[in-house]
Coordinates of C-alpha atoms in Angstrom, one line a residue:
X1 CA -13.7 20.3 37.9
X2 CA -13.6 21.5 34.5
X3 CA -16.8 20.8 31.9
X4 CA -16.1 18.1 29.7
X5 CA -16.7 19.0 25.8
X6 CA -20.4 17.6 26.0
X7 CA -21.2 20.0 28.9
X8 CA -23.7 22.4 28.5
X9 CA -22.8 25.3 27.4
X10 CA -24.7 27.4 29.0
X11 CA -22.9 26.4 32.8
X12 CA -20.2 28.7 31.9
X13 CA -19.7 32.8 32.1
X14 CA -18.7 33.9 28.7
X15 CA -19.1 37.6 29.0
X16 CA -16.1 40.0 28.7
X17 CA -14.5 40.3 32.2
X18 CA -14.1 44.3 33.0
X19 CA -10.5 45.1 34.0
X20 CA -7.7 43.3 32.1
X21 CA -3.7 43.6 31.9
X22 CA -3.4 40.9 29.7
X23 CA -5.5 39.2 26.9
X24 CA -4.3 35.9 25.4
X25 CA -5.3 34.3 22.4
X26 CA -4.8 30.8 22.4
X27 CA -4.4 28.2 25.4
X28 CA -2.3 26.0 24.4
X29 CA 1.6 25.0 25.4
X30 CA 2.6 29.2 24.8
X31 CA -0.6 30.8 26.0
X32 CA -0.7 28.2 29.1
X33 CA 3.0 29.4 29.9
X34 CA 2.5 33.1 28.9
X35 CA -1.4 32.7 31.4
X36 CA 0.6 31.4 34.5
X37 CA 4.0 33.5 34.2
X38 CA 1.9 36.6 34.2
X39 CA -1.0 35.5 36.7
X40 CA 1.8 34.4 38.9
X41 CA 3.5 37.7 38.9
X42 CA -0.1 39.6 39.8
X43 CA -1.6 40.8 36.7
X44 CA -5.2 40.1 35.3
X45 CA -4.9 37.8 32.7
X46 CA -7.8 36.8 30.5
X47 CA -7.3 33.5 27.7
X48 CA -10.1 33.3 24.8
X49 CA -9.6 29.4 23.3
X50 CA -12.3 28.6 20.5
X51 CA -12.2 25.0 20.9
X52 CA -13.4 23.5 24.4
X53 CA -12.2 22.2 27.4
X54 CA -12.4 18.5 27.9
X55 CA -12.4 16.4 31.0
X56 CA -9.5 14.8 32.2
X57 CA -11.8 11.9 33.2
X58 CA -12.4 11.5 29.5
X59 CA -9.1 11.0 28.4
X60 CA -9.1 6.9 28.9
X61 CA -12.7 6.7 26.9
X62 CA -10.6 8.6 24.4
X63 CA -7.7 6.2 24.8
X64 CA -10.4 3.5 24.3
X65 CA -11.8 5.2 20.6
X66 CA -8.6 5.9 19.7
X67 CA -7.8 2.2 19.1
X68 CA -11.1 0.9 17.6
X69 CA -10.6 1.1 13.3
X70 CA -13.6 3.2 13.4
X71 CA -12.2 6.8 14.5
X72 CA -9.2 8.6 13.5
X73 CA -7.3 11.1 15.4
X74 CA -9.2 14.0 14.4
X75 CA -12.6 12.5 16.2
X76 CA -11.3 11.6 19.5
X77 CA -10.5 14.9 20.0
X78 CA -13.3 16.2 18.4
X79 CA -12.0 18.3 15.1
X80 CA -13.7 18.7 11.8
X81 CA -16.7 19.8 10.5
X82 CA -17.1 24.0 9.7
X83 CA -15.4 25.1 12.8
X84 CA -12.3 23.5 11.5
X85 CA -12.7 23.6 7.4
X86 CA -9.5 24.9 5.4
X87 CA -8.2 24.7 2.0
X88 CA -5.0 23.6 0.7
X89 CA -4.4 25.0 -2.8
X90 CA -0.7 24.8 -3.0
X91 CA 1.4 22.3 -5.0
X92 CA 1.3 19.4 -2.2
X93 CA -1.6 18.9 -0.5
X94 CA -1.5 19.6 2.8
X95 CA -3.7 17.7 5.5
X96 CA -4.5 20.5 8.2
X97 CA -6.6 18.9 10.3
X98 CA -5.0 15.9 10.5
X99 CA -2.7 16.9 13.7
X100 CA -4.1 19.9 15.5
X101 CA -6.7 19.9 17.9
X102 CA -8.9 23.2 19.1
X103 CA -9.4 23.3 22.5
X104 CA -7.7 23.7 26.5
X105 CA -4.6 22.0 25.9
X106 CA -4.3 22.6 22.3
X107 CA -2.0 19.8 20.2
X108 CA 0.1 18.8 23.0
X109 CA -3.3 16.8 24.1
X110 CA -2.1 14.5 21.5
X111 CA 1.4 14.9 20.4
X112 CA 4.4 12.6 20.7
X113 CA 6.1 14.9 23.6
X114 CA 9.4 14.8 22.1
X115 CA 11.1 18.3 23.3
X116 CA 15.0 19.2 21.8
X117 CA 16.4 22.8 21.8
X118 CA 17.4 23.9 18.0
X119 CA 21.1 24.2 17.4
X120 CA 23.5 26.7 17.4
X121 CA 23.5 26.5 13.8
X122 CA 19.8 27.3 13.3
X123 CA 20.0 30.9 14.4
X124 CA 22.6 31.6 11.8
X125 CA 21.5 29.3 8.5
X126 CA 22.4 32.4 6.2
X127 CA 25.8 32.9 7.6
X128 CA 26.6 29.1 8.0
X129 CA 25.2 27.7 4.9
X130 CA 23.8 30.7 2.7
X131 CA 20.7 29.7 1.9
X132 CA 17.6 30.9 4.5
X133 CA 18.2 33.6 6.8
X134 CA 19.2 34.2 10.3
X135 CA 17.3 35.0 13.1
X136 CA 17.8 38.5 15.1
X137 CA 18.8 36.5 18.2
X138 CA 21.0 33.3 18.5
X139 CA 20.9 30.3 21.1
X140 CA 22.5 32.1 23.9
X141 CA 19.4 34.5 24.1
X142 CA 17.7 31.7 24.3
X143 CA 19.4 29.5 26.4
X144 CA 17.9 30.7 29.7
X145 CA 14.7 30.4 28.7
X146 CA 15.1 26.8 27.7
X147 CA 16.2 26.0 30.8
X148 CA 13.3 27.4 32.0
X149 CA 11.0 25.6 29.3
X150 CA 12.5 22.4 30.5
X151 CA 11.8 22.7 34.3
X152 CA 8.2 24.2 33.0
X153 CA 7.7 20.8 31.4
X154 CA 9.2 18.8 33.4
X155 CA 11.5 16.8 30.3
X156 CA 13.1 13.3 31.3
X157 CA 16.5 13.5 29.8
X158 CA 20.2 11.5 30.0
X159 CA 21.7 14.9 29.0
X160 CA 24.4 13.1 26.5
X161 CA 24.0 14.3 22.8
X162 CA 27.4 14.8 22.1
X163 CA 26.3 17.1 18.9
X164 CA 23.9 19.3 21.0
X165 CA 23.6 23.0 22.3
X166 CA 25.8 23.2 25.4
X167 CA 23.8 23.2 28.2
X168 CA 23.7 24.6 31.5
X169 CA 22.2 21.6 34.0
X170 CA 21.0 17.9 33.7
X171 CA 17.5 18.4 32.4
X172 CA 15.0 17.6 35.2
X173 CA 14.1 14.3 34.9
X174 CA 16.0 11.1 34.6
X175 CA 15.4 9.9 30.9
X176 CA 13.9 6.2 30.2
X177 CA 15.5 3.2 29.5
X178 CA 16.6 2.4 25.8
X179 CA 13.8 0.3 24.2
X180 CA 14.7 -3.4 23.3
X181 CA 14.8 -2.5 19.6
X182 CA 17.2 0.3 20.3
X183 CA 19.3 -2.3 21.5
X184 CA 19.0 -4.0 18.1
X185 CA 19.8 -0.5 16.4
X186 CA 22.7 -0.1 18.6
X187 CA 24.5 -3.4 16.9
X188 CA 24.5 -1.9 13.7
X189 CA 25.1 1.8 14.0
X190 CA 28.1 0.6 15.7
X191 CA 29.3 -1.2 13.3
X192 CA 28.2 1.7 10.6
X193 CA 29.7 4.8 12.6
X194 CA 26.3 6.1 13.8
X195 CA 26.0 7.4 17.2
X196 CA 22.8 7.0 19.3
X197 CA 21.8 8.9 22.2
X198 CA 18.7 9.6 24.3
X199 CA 15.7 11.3 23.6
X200 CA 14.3 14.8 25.6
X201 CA 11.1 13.5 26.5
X202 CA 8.1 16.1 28.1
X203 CA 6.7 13.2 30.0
X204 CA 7.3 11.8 33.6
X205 CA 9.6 9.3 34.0
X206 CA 9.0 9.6 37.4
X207 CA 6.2 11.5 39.4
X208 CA 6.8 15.3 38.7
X209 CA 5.0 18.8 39.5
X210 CA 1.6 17.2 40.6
X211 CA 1.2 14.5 37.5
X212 CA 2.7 10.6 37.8
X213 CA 5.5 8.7 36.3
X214 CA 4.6 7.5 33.1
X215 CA 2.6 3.6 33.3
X216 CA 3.2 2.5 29.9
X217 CA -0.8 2.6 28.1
X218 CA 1.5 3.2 24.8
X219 CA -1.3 5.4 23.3
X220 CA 0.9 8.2 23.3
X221 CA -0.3 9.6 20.7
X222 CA -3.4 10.7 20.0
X223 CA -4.3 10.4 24.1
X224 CA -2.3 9.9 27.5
X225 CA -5.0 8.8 29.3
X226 CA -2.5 9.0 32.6
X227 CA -1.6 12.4 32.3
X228 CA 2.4 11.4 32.6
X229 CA 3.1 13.1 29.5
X230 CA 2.7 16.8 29.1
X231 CA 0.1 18.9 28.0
X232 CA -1.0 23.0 28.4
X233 CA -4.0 22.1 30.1
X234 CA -1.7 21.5 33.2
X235 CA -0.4 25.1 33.2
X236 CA -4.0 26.4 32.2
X237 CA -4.8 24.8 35.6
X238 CA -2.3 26.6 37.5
X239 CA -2.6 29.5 35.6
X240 CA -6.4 29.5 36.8
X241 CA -5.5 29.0 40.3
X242 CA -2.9 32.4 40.2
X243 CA -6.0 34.2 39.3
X244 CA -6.3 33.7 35.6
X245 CA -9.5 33.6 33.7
X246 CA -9.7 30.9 31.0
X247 CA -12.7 31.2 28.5
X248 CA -13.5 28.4 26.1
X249 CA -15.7 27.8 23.1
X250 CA -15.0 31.2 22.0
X251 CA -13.1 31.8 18.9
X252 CA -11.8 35.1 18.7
X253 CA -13.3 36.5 15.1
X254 CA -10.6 40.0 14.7
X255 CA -8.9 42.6 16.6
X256 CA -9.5 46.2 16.5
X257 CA -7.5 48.8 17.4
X258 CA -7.9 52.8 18.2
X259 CA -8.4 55.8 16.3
X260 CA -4.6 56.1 15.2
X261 CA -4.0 51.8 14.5
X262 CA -1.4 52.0 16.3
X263 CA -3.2 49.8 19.7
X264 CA -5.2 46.8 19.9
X265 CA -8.1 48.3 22.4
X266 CA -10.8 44.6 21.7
X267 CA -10.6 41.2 21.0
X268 CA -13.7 40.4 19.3
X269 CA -14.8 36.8 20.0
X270 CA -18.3 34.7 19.5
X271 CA -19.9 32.5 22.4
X272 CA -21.4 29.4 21.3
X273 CA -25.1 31.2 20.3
X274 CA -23.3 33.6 18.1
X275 CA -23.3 36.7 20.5
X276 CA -19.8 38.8 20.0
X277 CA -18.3 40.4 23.0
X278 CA -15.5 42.7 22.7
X279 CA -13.0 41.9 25.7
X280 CA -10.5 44.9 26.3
X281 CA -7.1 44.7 27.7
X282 CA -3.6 46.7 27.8
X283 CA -1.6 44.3 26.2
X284 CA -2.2 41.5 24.1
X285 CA -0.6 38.0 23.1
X286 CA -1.5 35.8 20.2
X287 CA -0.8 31.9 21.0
X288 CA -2.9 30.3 18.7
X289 CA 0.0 28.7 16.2
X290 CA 1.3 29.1 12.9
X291 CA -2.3 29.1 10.8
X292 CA -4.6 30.7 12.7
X293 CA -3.0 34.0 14.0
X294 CA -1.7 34.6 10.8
X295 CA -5.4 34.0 10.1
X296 CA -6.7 35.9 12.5
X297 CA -4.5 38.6 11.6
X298 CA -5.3 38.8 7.9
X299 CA -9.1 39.0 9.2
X300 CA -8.5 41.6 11.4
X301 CA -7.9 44.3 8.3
X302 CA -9.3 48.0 8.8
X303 CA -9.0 51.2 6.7
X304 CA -5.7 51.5 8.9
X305 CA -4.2 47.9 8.6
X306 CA -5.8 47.4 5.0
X307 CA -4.0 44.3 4.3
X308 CA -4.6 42.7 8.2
X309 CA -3.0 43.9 10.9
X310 CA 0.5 43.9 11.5
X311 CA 1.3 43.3 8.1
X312 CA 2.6 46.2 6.8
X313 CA 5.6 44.1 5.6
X314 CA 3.0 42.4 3.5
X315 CA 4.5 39.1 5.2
X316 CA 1.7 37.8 7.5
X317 CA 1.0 34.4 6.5
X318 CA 4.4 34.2 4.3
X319 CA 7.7 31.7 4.5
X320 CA 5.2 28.8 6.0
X321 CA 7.4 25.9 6.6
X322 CA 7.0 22.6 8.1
X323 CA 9.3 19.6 9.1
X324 CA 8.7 16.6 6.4
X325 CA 9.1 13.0 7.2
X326 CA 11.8 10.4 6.3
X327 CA 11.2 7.6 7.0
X328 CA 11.9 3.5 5.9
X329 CA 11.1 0.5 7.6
X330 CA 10.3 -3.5 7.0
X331 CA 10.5 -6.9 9.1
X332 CA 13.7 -8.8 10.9
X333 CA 14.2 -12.4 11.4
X334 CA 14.1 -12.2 15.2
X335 CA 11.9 -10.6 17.9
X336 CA 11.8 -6.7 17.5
X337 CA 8.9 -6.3 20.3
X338 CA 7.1 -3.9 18.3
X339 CA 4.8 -1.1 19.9
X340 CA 5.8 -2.3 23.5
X341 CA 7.2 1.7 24.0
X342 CA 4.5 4.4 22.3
X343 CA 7.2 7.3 22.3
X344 CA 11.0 7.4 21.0
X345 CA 13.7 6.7 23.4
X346 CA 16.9 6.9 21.1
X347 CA 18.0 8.9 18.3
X348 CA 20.5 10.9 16.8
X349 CA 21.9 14.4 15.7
X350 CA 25.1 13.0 14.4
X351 CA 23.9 14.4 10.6
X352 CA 22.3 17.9 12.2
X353 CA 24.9 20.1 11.2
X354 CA 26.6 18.2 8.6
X355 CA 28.9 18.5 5.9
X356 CA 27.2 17.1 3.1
X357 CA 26.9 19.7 -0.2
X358 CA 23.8 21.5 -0.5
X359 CA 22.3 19.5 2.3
X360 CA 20.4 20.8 5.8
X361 CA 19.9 19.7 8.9
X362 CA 18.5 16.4 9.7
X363 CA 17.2 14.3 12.9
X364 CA 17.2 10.5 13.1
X365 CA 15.1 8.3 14.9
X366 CA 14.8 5.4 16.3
X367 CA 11.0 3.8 16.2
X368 CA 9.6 2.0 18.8
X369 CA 6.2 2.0 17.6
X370 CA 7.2 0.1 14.1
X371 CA 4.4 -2.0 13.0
X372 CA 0.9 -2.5 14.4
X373 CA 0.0 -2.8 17.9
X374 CA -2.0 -6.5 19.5
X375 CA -4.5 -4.5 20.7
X376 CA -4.9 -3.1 16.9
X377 CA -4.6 -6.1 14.8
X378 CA -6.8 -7.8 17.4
X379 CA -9.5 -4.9 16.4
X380 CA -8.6 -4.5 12.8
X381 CA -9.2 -8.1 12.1
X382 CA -12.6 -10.5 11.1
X383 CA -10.9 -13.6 13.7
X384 CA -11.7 -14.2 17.1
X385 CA -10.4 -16.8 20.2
X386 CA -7.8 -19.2 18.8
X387 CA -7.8 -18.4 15.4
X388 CA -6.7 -14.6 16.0
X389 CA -4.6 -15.5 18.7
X390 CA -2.7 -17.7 15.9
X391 CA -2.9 -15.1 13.8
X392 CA -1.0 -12.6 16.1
X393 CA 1.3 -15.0 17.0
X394 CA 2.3 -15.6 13.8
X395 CA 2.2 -11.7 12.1
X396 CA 2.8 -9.4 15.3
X397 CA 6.6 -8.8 16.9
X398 CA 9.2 -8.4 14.0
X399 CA 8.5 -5.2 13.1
X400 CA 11.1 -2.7 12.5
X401 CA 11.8 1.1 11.5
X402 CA 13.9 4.3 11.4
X403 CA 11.8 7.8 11.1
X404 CA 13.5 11.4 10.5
X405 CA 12.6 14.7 10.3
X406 CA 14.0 17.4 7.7
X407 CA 13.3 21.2 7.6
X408 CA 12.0 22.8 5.0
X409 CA 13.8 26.4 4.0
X410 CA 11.7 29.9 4.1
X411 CA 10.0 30.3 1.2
X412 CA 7.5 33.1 0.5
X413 CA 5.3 31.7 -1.9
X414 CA 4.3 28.8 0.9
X415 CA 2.1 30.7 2.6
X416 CA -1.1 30.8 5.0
X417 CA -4.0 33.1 3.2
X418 CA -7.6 33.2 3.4
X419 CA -9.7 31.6 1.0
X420 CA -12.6 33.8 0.7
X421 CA -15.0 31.2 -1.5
X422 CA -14.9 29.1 1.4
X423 CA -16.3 30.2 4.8
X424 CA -16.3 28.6 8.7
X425 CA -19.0 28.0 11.3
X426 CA -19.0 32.0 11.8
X427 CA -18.8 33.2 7.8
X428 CA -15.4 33.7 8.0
X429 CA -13.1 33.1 5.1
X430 CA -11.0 29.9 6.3
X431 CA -7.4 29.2 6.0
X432 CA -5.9 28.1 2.7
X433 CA -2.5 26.4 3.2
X434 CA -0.2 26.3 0.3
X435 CA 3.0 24.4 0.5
X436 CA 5.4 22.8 -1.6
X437 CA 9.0 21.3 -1.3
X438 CA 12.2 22.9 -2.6
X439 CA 15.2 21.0 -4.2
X440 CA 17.3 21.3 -1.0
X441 CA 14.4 19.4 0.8
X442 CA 14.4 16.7 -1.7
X443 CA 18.1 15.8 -1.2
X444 CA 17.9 16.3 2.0
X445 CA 15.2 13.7 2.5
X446 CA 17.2 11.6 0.1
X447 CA 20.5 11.6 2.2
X448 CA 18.4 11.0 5.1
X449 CA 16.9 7.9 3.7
X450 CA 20.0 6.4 2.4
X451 CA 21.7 6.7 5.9
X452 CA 18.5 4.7 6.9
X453 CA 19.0 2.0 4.5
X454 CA 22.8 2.2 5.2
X455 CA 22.0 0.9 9.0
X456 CA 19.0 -1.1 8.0
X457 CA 20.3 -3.3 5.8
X458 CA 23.3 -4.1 8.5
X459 CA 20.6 -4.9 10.8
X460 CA 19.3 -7.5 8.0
X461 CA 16.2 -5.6 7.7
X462 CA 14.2 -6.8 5.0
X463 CA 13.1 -3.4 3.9
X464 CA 9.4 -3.2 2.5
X465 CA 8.3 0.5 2.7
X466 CA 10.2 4.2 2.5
X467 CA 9.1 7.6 2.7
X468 CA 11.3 9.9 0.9
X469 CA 11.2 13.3 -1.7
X470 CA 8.2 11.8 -3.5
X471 CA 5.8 10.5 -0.5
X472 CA 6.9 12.7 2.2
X473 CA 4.2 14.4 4.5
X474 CA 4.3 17.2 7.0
X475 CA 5.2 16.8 10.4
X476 CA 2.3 19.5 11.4
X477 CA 4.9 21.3 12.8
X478 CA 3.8 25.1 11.8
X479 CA 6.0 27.7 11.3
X480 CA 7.2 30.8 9.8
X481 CA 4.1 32.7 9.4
X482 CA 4.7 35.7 11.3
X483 CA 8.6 35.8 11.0
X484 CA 10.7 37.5 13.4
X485 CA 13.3 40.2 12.6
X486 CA 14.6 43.7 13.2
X487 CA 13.7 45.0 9.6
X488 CA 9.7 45.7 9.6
X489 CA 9.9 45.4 5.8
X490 CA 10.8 41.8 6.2
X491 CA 9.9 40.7 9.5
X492 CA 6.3 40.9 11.4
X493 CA 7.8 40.7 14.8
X494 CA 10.8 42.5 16.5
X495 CA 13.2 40.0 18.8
X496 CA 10.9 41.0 22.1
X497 CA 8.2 39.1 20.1
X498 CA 6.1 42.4 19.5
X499 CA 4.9 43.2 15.8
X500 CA 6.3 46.3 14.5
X501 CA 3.0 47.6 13.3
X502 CA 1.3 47.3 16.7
X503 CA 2.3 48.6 20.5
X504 CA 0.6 46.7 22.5
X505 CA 0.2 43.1 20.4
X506 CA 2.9 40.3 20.8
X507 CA 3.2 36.4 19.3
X508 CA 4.0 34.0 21.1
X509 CA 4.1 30.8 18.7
X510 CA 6.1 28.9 16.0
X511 CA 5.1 31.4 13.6
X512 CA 7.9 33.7 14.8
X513 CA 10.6 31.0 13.8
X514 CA 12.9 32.9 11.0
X515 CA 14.2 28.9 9.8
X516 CA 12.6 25.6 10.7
X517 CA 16.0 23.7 11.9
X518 CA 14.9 19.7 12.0
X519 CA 13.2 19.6 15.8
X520 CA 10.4 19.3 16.7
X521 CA 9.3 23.0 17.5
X522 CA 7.4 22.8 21.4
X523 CA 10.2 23.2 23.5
X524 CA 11.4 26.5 21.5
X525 CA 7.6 27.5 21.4
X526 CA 8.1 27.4 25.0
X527 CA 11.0 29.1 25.4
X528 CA 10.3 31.9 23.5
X529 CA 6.3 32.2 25.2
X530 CA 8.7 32.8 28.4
X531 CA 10.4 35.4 27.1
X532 CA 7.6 37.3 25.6
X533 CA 5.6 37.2 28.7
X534 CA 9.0 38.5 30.3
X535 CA 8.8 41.5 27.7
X536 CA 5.1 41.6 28.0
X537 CA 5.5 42.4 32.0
X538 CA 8.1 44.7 31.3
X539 CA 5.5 46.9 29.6
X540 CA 3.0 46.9 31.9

């Protein structure tokens, strides 16, 4: 069994191991799939994390802080303090720490585990709409390797957008029933022209690939304390039994590379007492997400990579983008059943690749988590026995809401840098964030919201909250940082996932993605950690 977080740290080997193919930075949903693809096919395959592993045992004492009022998200898995400081300079503030976690597993310990492939459309936003750019491959490169994401997963699916990708098979898994309140939804998108359909879910509606079905704890996110829903830890396991060596607690400080800078030969990375090792390999693979390899790139800098490695382009850490949140809810006259499903079941594409002018992509959905929770007005409240059960039986179940997500376009001046006046647990500078929202955002969140009031207010929704141009906040979805492209003046990365600068270093993240589209980004993260380990093996 694997050491919980509050192990000691001393139970566990940290040293360099001697003879490696492959050394991956990262373990979480791309360096979990990149670890087992490669340890499966027989080569050595080392993973440095910098964040810990914890128990699986723990996850329903997690479950349990994560509904008290007294912790957040960030401490029931554990992130803050130096380890984790970063700035956020830009024009919007933006809240890093709010939705990643460090460790075995990564953020799918605690994300929502919605999973859609991005549209056609996405891979050609320059030729379509002529704002953006396009990417150097398009959705049928691609297309396998979702496929392959999906099985990976194992994603719970009805298979019936009507405005999706085409695709190949049913995905894997039967999906779940509509909610009740998607039933309510369904009255008055029908009678406003808006078409529903199921949600690609990375959780077990039934038992799957060694985990159960699903049992309905609703804590979702942060924490699925059954294990139904998906997270890297499970392909960090079999990656380990294939022969893989997974290293925790060890954040990897910079690469270096030979005499010409031309090769990565070391990942430098600090154990727990402060002790750096140097672990070698023949090929490399960053998989640590859209703000810290550019991070750890930029850190990296030598008198051959002078402005970080792989950078040449002088793009590392440029065209940062991030989905932003539309959302608009209030109460209904009649039962909603509020929070009784902690994941979406229902939503709709209809508006993805729309006509609107000067407008991008957007992604509705459906809430079933609208409102507070019994179990978290019980907590959050001074009554007990009678007098709080009268209280939630007269303020709990009539809760109702529609969310939506909108990309952001590529801009260079959002950007990941390093903020050298500020320093982490090791001296390092940390990560400065600096975002801010263009004009084809704003109206995009705009159209989104009034096609939300539009179906709201034919529900009889008495609407008392919005999120729109003004209040929106990221989705935490990173991306962009390390764009992909044939040009190395204006790409970090080639289409086989390998930087131009570097032989022997590939990325395997979100910070390859050339436009952010409006899905949510694992399931392409996925796919394209597939096909870089396919490339990867190819150059062995």
């Amino acid at each position: 069994m694997t050491a919980d977080s509050s192990a000691p740290v001393g139970d566990v080997d940290r040293r360099p191991s001697e003879r490696v193919d492959v050394c991956i930075v990262g373990a979480g949903p791309a360096g979990a799939l990149v670890a087992h693809r490669l340890a499966a096919d027989g080569y050595d395959v080392v993973v440095l994390e910098a964040g810990p592993r914890f128990e699986f045992e723990s996850r329903q004492r997690r479950m349990e802080r994560a509904i008290r009022p007294a912790h957040d998200d960030r401490s029931v898995w554990e992130m803050g303090g130096d380890r984790d400081a970063y700035s956020a300079s830009g024009e919007r503030f933006y809240p890093l720490n709010r939705a990643r976690v460090k460790g075995v597993g990564g953020t799918t310990l605690h994300w929502q585990g919605m999973v859609m492939r991005l549209h056609e459309s996405d891979f050609e936003r320059r030729t379509r709409d002529g704002v953006g750019a396009d990417w150097p491959i398009d959705y049928a490169d691609l297309r396998p390797f979702y496929a392959d994401a999906e099985a990976e997963l194992g994603v719970a699916g009805a298979s019936d957008n009507p405005f999706g990708p085409p695709r190949e098979q049913p995905h894997p898994l039967p999906a779940f029933e509509p909610s009740y309140s998607d039933s309510l939804f369904a009255e008055a998108c029908e009678e406003v022209g808006v078409a529903m359909h199921s949600v690609p879910n990375a959780r077990n509606s039934e038992a799957y690939d060694g985990r159960s079905a699903c049992v309905g704890y609703g804590t979702c996110k942060p924490v699925c304390a059954s294990g139904a829903k998906y997270s890297a830890d499970h392909h960090v396991r079999k990656a380990e039994e294939q022969g893989a060596r997974v290293v925790d607690r060890v954040p990897v400080q910079r690469l270096e590379t030979d005499d010409s800078g031309d090769r990565v030969t070391a990942a430098v990375y600090a154990t727990p007492d402060g002790t750096e090792h140097r672990q070698a390999a023949r090929q490399f693979v960053l998989a640590a997400g859209g703000v810290e390899i550019p991070r750890l790139l930029l850190l990296s800098r030598s008198p051959d990579h002078p402005d970080g490695l792989a950078n040449s382009s002088g793009l590392v850490g440029r065209y940062f983008m991030d989905h932003c949140f539309a959302g608009m809810g209030g109460t209904l006259d009649r039962e909603t059943r509020q929070n009784h499903v902690g994941f979406l079941t229902s939503e709709s594409h209809q508006f993805y690749d729309n006509d609107f002018e000067d407008v991008g992509p957007i992604k509705l959905e459906f809430l079933n988590y609208a409102g507070p929770s019994p179990v978290e007005m019980a907590l959050g409240g001074d009554a007990w026995g009678d007098e709080m059960l009268a209280t939630l039986r007269g303020a709990y179940g009539n809760n109702i809401a529609m969310g939506g997500l909108v990309g952001q376009l590529p801009r260079k001046e959002n950007r990941v840098t390093l903020d050298t006046e500020r320093t982490d647990d090791h001296g390092n500078p940390v990560p400065d964030v600096q975002w801010s929202l263009d004009a084809r955002t704003k109206r995009t969140l705009r159209t989104a919201n009034d096609i939300q009031r539009s179906i709201l207010d034919e529900l009889g929704v008495d609407i008392g909250w919005s999120v729109g141009p003004e209040n929106t906040g990221p989705a935490f979805h990173h991306m962009g940082t390390t764009r992909m492209g044939t040009d190395p003046g204006t790409s970090v990365v080639n289409p086989r996932l390998r930087t131009h600068d570097v032989a022997n270093l590939s990325v395997a993240s979100s910070s390859v993605f050339v436009t952010s589209g409006a899905m949510n980004p694992t399931l392409t993260i996925a796919a394209l950690a597939l096909k870089a380990a396919d490339h990867v093996a190819d150059d062995l």
